[in-house]
XYZ file of C-alpha atoms in Angstrom:
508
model
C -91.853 -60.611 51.831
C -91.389 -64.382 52.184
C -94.380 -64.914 50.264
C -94.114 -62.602 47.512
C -90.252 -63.508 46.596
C -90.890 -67.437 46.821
C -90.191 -69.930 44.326
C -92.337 -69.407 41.313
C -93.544 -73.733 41.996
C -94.939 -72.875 45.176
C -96.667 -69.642 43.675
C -98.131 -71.701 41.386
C -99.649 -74.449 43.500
C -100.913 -71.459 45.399
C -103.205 -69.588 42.840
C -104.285 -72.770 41.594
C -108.002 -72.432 41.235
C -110.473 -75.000 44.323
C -110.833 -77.686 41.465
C -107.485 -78.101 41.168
C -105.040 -81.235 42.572
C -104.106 -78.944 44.705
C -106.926 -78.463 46.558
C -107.676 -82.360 47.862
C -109.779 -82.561 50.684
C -108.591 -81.625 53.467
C -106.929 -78.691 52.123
C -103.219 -81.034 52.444
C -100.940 -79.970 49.025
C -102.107 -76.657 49.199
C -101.023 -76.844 52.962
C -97.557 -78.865 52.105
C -97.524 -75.847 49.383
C -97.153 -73.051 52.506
C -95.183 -75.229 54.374
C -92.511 -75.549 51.611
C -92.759 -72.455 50.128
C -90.171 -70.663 52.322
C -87.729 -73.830 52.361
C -88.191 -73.771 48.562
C -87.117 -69.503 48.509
C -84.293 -70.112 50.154
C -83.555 -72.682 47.598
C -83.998 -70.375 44.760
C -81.751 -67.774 46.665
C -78.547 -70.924 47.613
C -78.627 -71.574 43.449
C -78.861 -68.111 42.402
C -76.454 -66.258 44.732
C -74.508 -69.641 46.598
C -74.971 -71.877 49.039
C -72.090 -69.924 50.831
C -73.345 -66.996 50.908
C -76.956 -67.686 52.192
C -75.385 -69.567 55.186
C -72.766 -66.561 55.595
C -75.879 -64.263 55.955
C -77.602 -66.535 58.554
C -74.885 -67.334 60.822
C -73.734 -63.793 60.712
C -77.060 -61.955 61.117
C -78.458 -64.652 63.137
C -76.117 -66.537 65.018
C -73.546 -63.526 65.399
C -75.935 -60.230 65.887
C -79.085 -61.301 66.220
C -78.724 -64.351 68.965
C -75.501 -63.114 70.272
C -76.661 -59.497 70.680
C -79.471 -60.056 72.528
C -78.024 -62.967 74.875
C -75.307 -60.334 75.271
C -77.582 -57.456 76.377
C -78.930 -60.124 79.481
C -75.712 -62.095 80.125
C -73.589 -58.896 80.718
C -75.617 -57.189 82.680
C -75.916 -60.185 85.320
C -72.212 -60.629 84.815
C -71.197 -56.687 85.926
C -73.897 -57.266 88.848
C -72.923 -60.571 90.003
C -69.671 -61.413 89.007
C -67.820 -57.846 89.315
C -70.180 -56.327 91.438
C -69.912 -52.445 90.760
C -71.896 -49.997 90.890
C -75.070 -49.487 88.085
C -73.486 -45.627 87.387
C -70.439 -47.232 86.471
C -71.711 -50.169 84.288
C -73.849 -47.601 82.434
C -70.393 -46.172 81.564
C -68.587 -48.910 80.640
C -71.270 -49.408 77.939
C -70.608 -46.384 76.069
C -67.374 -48.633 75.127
C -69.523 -51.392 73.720
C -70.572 -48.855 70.715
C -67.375 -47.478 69.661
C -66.499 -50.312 67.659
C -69.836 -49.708 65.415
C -69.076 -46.170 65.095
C -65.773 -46.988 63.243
C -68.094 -49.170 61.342
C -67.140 -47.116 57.789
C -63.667 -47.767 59.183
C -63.547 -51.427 58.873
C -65.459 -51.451 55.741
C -62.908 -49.421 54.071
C -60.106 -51.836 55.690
C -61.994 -54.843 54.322
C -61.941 -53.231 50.322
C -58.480 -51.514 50.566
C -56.293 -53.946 52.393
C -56.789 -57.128 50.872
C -54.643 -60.358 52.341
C -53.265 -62.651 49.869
C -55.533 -61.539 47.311
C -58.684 -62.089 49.092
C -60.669 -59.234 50.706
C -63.368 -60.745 52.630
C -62.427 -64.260 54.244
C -59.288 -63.127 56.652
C -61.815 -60.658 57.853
C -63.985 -63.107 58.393
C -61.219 -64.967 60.322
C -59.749 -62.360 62.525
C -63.493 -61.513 63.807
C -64.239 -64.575 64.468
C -60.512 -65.703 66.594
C -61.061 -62.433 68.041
C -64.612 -62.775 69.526
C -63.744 -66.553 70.227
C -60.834 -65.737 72.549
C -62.714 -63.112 74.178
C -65.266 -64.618 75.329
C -63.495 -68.007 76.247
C -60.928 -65.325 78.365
C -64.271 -63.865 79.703
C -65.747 -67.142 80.781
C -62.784 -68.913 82.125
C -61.082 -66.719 83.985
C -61.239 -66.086 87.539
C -60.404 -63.131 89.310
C -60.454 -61.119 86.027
C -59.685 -57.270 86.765
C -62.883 -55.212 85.754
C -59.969 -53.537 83.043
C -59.615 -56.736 81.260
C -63.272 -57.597 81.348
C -63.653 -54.241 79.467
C -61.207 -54.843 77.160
C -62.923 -58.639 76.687
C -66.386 -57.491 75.929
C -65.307 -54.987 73.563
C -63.739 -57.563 71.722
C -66.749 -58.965 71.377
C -68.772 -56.436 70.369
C -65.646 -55.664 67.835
C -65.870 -59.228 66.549
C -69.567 -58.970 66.181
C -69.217 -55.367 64.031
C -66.462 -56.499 61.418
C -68.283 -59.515 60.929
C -71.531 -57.562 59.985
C -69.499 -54.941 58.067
C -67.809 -58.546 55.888
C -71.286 -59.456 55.244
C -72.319 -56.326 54.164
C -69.766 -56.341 51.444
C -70.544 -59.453 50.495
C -74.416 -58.179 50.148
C -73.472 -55.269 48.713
C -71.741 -57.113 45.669
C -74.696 -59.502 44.956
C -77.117 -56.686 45.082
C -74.823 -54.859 42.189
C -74.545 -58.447 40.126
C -78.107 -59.338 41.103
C -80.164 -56.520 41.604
C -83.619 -58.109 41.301
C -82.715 -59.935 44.285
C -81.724 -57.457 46.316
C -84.932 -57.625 48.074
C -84.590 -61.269 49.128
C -81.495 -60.821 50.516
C -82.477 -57.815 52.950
C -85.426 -60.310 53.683
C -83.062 -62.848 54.471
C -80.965 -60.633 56.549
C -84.152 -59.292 58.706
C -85.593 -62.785 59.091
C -82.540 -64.087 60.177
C -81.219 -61.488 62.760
C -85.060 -61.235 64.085
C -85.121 -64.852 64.523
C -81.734 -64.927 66.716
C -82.813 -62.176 68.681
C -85.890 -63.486 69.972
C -83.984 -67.386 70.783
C -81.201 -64.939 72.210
C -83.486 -63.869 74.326
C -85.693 -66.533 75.268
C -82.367 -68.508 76.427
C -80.415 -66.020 78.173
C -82.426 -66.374 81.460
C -81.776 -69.918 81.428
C -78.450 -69.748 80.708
C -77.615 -67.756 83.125
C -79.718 -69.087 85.726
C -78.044 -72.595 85.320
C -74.866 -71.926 84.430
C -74.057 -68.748 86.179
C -73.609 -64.877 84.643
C -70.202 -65.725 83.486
C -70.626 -69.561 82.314
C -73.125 -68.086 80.327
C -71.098 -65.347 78.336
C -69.019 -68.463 77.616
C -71.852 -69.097 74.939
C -70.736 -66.042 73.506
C -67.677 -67.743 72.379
C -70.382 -70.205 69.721
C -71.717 -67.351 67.119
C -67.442 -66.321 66.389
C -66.337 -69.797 66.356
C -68.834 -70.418 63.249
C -67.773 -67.380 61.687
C -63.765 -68.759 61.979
C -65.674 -71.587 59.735
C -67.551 -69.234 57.643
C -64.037 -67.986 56.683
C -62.168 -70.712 55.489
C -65.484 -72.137 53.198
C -67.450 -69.082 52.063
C -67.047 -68.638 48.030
C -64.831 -65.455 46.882
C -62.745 -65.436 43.937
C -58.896 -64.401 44.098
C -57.939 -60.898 43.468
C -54.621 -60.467 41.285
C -54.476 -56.906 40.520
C -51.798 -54.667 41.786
C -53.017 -51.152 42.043
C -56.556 -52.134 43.623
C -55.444 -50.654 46.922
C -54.397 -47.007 45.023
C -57.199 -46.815 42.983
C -59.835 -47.261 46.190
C -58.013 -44.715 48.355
C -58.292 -42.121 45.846
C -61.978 -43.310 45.367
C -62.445 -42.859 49.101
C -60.929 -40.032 49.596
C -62.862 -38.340 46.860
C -66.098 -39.982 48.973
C -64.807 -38.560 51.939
C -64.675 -35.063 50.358
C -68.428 -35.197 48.785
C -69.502 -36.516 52.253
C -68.279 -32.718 53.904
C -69.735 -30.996 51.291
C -73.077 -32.868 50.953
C -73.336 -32.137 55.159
C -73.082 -28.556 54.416
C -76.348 -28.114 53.056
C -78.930 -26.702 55.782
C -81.285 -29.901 54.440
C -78.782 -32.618 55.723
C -77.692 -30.951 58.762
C -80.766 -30.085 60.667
C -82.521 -33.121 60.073
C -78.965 -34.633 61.279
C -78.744 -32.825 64.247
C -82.329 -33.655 65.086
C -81.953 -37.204 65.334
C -78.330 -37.268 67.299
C -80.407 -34.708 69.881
C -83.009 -37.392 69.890
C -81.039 -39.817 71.090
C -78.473 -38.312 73.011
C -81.149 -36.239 74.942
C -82.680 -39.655 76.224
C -80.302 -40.522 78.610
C -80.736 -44.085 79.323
C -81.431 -45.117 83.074
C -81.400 -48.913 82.136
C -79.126 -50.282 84.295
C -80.321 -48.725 87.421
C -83.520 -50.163 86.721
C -82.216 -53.398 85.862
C -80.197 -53.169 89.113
C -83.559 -52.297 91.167
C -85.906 -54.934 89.518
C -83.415 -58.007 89.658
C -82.805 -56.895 93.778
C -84.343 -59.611 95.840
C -84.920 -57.257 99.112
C -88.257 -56.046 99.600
C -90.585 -53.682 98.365
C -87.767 -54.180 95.020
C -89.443 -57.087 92.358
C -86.355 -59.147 92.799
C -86.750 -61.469 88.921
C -85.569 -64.013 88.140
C -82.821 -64.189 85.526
C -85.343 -67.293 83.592
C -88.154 -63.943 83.492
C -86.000 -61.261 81.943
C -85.227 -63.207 79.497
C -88.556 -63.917 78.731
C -89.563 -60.354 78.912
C -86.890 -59.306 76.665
C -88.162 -62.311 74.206
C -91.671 -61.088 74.185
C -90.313 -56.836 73.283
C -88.428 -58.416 70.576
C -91.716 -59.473 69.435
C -93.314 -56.601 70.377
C -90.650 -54.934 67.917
C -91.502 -56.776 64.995
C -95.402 -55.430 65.453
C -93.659 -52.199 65.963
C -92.382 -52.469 62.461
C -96.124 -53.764 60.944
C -97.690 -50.755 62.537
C -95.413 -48.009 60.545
C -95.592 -50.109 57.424
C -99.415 -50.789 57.074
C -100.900 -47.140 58.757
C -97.801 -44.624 59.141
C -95.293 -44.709 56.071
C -97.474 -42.329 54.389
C -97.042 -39.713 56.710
C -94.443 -36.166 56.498
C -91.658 -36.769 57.887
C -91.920 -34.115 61.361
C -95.695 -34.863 61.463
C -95.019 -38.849 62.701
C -91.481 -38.109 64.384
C -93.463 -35.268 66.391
C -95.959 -37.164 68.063
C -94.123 -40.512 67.686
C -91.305 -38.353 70.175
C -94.418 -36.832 72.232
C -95.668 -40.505 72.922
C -92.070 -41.711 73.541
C -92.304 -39.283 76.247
C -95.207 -39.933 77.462
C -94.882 -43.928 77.175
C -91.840 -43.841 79.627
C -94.173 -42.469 82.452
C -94.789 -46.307 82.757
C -91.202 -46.807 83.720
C -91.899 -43.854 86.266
C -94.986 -45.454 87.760
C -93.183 -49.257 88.217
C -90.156 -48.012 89.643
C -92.798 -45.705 92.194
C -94.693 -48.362 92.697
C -97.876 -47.187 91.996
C -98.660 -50.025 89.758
C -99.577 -52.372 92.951
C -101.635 -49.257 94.367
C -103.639 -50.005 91.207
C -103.837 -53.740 91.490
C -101.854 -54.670 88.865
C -98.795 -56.911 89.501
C -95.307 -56.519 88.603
C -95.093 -59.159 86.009
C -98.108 -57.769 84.239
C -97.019 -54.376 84.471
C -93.202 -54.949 83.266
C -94.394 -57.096 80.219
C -96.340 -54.444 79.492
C -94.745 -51.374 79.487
C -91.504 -53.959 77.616
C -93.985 -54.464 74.956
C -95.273 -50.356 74.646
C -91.988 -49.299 74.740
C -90.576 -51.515 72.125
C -93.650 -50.705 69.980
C -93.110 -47.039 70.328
C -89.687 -47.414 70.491
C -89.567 -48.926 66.876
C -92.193 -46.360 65.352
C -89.778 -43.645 66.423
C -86.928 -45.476 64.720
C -88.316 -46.258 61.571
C -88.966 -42.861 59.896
C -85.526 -41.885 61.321
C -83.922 -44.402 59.284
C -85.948 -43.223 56.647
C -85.143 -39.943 56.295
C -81.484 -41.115 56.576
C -81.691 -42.702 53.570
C -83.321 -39.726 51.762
C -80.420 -37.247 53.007
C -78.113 -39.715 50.808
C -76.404 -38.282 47.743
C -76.853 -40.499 44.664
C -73.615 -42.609 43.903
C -72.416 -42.315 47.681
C -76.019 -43.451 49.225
C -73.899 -46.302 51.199
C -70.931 -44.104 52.568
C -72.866 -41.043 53.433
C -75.909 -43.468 54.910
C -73.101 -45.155 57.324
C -71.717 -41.403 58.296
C -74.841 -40.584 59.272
C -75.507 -44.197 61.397
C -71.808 -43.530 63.285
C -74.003 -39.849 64.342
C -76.552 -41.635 65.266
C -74.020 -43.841 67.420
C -72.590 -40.795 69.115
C -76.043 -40.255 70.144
C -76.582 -43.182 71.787
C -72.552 -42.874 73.315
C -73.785 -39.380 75.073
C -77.022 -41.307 76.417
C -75.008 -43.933 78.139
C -72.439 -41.418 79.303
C -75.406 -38.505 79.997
C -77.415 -41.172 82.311
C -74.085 -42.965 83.763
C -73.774 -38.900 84.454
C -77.240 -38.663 86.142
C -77.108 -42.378 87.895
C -74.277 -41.037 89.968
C -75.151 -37.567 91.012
C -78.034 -38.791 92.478
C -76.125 -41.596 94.449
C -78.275 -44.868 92.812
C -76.211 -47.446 94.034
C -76.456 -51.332 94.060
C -78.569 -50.952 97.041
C -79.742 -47.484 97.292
C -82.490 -46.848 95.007
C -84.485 -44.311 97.012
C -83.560 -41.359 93.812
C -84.302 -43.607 90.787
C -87.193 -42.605 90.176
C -85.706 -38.911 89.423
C -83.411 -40.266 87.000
C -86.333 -41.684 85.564
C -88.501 -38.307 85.584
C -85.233 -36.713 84.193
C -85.238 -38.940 81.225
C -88.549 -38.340 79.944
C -88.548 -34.438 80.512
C -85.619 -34.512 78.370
C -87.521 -36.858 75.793
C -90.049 -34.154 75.841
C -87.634 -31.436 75.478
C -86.381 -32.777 72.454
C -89.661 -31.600 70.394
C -88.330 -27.323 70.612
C -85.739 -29.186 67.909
C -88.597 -30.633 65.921
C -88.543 -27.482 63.526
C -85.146 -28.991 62.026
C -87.188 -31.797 60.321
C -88.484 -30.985 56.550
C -92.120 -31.336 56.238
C -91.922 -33.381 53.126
C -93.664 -36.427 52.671
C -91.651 -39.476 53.164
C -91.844 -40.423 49.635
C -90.254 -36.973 48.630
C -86.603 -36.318 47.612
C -85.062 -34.370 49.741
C -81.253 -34.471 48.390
C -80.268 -30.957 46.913
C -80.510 -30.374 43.122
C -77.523 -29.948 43.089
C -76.457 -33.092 44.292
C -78.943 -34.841 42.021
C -77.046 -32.991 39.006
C -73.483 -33.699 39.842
C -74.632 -37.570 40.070
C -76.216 -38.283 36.965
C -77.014 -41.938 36.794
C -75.448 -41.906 33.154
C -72.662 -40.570 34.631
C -71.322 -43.890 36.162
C -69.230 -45.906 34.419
C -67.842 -49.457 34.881
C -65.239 -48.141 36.536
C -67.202 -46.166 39.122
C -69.191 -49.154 39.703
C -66.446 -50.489 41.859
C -66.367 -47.414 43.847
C -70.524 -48.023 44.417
C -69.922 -51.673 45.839
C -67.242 -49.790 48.368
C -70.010 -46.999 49.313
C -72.721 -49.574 49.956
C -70.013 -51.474 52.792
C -72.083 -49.736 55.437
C -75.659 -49.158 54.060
C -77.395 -52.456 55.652
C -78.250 -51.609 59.390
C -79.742 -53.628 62.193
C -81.181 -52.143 65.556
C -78.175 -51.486 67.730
């Protein structure tokens, strides 16, 4: 995407034909071309849409989801294991905490267009995230003795901080894609590339971090990513709202949203597919930190790594993610929709048999050491785990009414959040009737087994997914009728930009 949305110079001195200055020997403009040609797109994108804005987008996809989410995922994890020391039943349900601030992601959107403060609508919100997530984690880091309560409360600040921050953003995005639609494209390119970039130095560092500075020195770092955002607030560019009856016109506009939301989940066509992918999720119950909990234990026959090689594990899946999304874009977008989610369940099923045969052990019976092994079945399962995700998100977008494709997309992501709530809480569930303690890990491995007979199970449900091709529309006529695109006046425009709040996603 990079390369087809550059600047039209370094375009240029690409297609230039061999005889061409740009082709000296040596091959070094045309070289200096490639080089620049990404430095000279996001060029193009800081004159057409503002310097502001661009650096808003990086340092809140980058710095504050995608480097802080994944250092989060590793710092935490050490920091309930080392620092409070409870049990890996109960940590599993204290994360089912850490999503309910992104399922009342349409909540804060809606905050952010109705409830302006002194006439601007985007920059306090930018402020309070980033104070909040500041003082959390500096309360986090600091303080000794903290009650497991209060740590809680701390890290879903946080994770608060981190979701009103990308819900901001996203109106921000979502009012340069209406002014600017030709750009749209660069912008979600900018917001991938960025948060896919943070992710992988997120992980990459975590290890480290923690390593030197200890599981909770190192959530102080968590403290960085909201500090910049405090900053992003005071300079980012937004002109000064004066009008008086903003905040009644939007509620009436929402609340006529709301109603077309009930009545578009009515149809049979929105709900099954719906209540296919919350089963999806919810029905794989995550065992993660059991495992985490068993191969981080030091005491023999357990694999007892190093905080320096999760991180790097994690770094290389995030990669492994990336080809994930290359796969399903080159050989498997062209596919129906229940024909890829069935077998792309069936090998998600099948795939976390490798989780089954580390935690068993039978990897060494086959020679092949736990390093290799781990990195491997990190990599499968983030491939997998991405092709299973994609046409998901897909089809999400396709159960979208026209002219609430933003509102109705973002109900539909807070299911999909519930989902992943009943996982945590399903295997926090499972982790503790089966007694998997800090030190007892003699039943994991049925937690484990569990987990992918219920991935399995979820295919009976795979008859609530259309068989249309993923190019097909799938919203009722109806719908389609009701929404006519000459339908929308200037006026209505405004009540677009609040739809679209929600619409840009990232992998939670």
């Amino acid at each position: 995407m990079l390369e087809e949305d550059g600047a039209t110079d370094a375009d240029h001195l690409v297609g230039e034909e061999p005889g061409s200055p740009a082709r000296q020997p040596g091959g070094e403009r045309a070289w200096a071309a490639a080089v620049m040609e990404p430095v000279r797109w996001v060029r193009m994108l800081c004159r057409e849409l503002g310097a502001t804005f661009v650096a808003g987008v990086v340092l809140v996809y980058g710095l504050s989801q995608g480097f802080a989410g994944s250092f989060f995922r590793v710092a935490s994890d050490y920091y309930w294991k080392d620092v409070q020391r409870v049990q890996p039943a109960t940590v599993q349900f204290f994360s089912v905490f850490f999503f309910v601030p992104w399922v009342l992601k349409p909540l804060w959107g809606v905050m952010t267009d109705v409830f302006p403060i002194h006439g601007y609508r985007r920059r306090p919100y930018f402020l309070f995230s980033g104070i909040l997530g500041t003082v959390s984690a500096a309360i986090v880091a600091m303080a000794t003795g903290l009650p497991v309560s209060s740590a809680v409360l701390c890290l879903v600040g946080i994770s608060t901080a981190v979701a009103i921050a990308d819900v901001t953003i996203d109106a921000c995005i979502a009012k340069n894609s209406i002014d600017k639609p030709a750009l749209a494209p660069d912008m979600q390119s900018l917001c991938a590339f960025s948060s896919s970039l943070g992710a992988l130095i997120g992980y990459a560092t975590s290890g480290m971090f923690v390593h030197h500075l200890g599981a909770q020195g190192a959530l102080g770092v968590m403290a960085i990513p909201p500090a910049t955002v405090v900053f992003l607030g005071f300079f980012i560019y937004e002109l000064k709202t004066h009008q008086h009856n903003v905040k009644e016109k939007v509620i009436n506009k929402v609340s006529g949203a709301v109603k077309g939301m009930v009545r578009t989940i009515k149809y049979p066509v929105v709900w099954k597919p719906s209540l296919y992918m919350f089963l999806s999720l919810a029905l794989s119950i995550s065992t993660h930190e059991g495992q985490f909990y068993w191969y981080t234990n030091k005491t023999p026959p357990n694999p007892g790594f190093s905080q320096e090689f999760v991180g790097l594990v994690h770094a290389i899946g995030a990669v492994a993610s990336m080809v994930g999304v290359l796969i399903y874009h080159k050989c498997l977008k062209d596919y129906p929709f229940r024909s890829i989610l069935f077998y792309a369940q069936l090998l998600y099923g099948v795939s976390g048999l490798l989780d089954l045969t580390f935690v068993l052990r039978w990897n060494l019976a086959l020679g092949v050491p736990d390093a290799a092994f781990v990195t491997l079945e990190e990599c499968v399962s983030r491939v997998v785990g991405r092709v299973r995700l994609m046409p998901m998100m897909v089809l999400s977008a396709k159960l979208c009414p026209p002219g609430a494709e933003g509102t109705f997309f973002a109900l539909l992501m807070c299911i999909d959040s519930l989902g992943m709530l009943a996982a945590k809480a399903g295997g926090a569930a499972v982790l503790r009737a089966l007694h998997v303690t800090r030190s007892d890990f003699g039943r994991l491995w049925l937690a484990v087994l569990l987990r992918n007979v219920l991935r399995l199970a979820t295919l009976g449900a795979i008859c609530l997914v259309p068989k249309a091709d993923q190019t097909d529309v799938l919203v009722p006529r109806e719908l389609l009728a009701a929404s006519s695109p000459a339908a929308v006046s200037d006026d209505e425009e405004e009540r677009l930009q609040l739809a679209k709040l929600t619409s840009h996603t990232d992998d939670v």
